[in-house]
C-alpha positions as a printed Julia matrix, in Angstrom:
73×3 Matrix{Float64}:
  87.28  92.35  71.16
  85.86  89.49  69.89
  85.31  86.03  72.6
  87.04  82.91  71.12
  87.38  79.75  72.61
  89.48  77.07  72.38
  87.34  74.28  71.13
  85.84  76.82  69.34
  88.18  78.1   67.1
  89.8   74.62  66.69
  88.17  73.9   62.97
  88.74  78.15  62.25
  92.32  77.39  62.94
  92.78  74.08  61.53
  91.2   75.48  58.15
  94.27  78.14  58.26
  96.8   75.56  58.62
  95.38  73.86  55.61
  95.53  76.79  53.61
  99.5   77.41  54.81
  99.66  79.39  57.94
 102.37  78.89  60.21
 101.7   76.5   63.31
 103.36  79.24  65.22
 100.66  81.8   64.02
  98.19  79.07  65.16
  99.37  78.54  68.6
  99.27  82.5   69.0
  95.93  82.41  67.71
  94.35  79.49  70.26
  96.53  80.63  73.1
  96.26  84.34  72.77
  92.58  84.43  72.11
  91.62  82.14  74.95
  94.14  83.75  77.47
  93.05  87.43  76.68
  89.62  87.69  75.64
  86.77  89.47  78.08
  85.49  86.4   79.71
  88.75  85.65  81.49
  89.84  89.04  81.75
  86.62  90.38  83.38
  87.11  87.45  86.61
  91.12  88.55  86.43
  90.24  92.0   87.18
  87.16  91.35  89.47
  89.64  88.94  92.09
  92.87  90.9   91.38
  92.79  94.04  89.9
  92.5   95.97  86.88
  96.01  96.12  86.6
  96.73  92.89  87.18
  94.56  91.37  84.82
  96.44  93.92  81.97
  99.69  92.69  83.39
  98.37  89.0   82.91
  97.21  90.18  79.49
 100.07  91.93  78.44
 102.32  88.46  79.27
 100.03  86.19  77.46
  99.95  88.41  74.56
 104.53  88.58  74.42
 104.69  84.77  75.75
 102.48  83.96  73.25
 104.4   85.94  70.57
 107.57  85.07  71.71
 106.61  80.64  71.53
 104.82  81.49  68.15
 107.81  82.92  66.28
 109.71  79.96  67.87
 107.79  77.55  66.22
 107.71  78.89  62.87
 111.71  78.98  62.6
């Protein structure tokens, strides 16, 4: 698991897009590494559960997917 942020990963991200990946594949990769990575899991799981924070996981990991393959049509 490795922590990305979002302002973070902005010039990573932007350096893909200049080299040709998809904006979809972009938005997965801001949204989905932000949304699922330790430091917002670990407060998830400490104030709702262990299961709930996979279950939050789990649905920013397919909305993500879903809104990514979206965009690149």
């Amino acid at each position: 698991i490795v922590y990305t942020d979002s302002l973070g990963s902005l010039p990573f991200v932007h350096a893909l897009l200049e080299k040709g990946m998809g904006p979809g594949n972009a938005m997965i990769l801001l949204v989905a590494g932000v949304g699922s990575n330790v430091s917002t899991l670990g407060p998830v799981a400490r104030a709702m559960g262990r299961r709930s924070a996979m279950l939050y996981a789990l649905g920013v990991l397919v909305i993500t997917g879903i809104l990514g393959l979206a965009l690149n049509r």
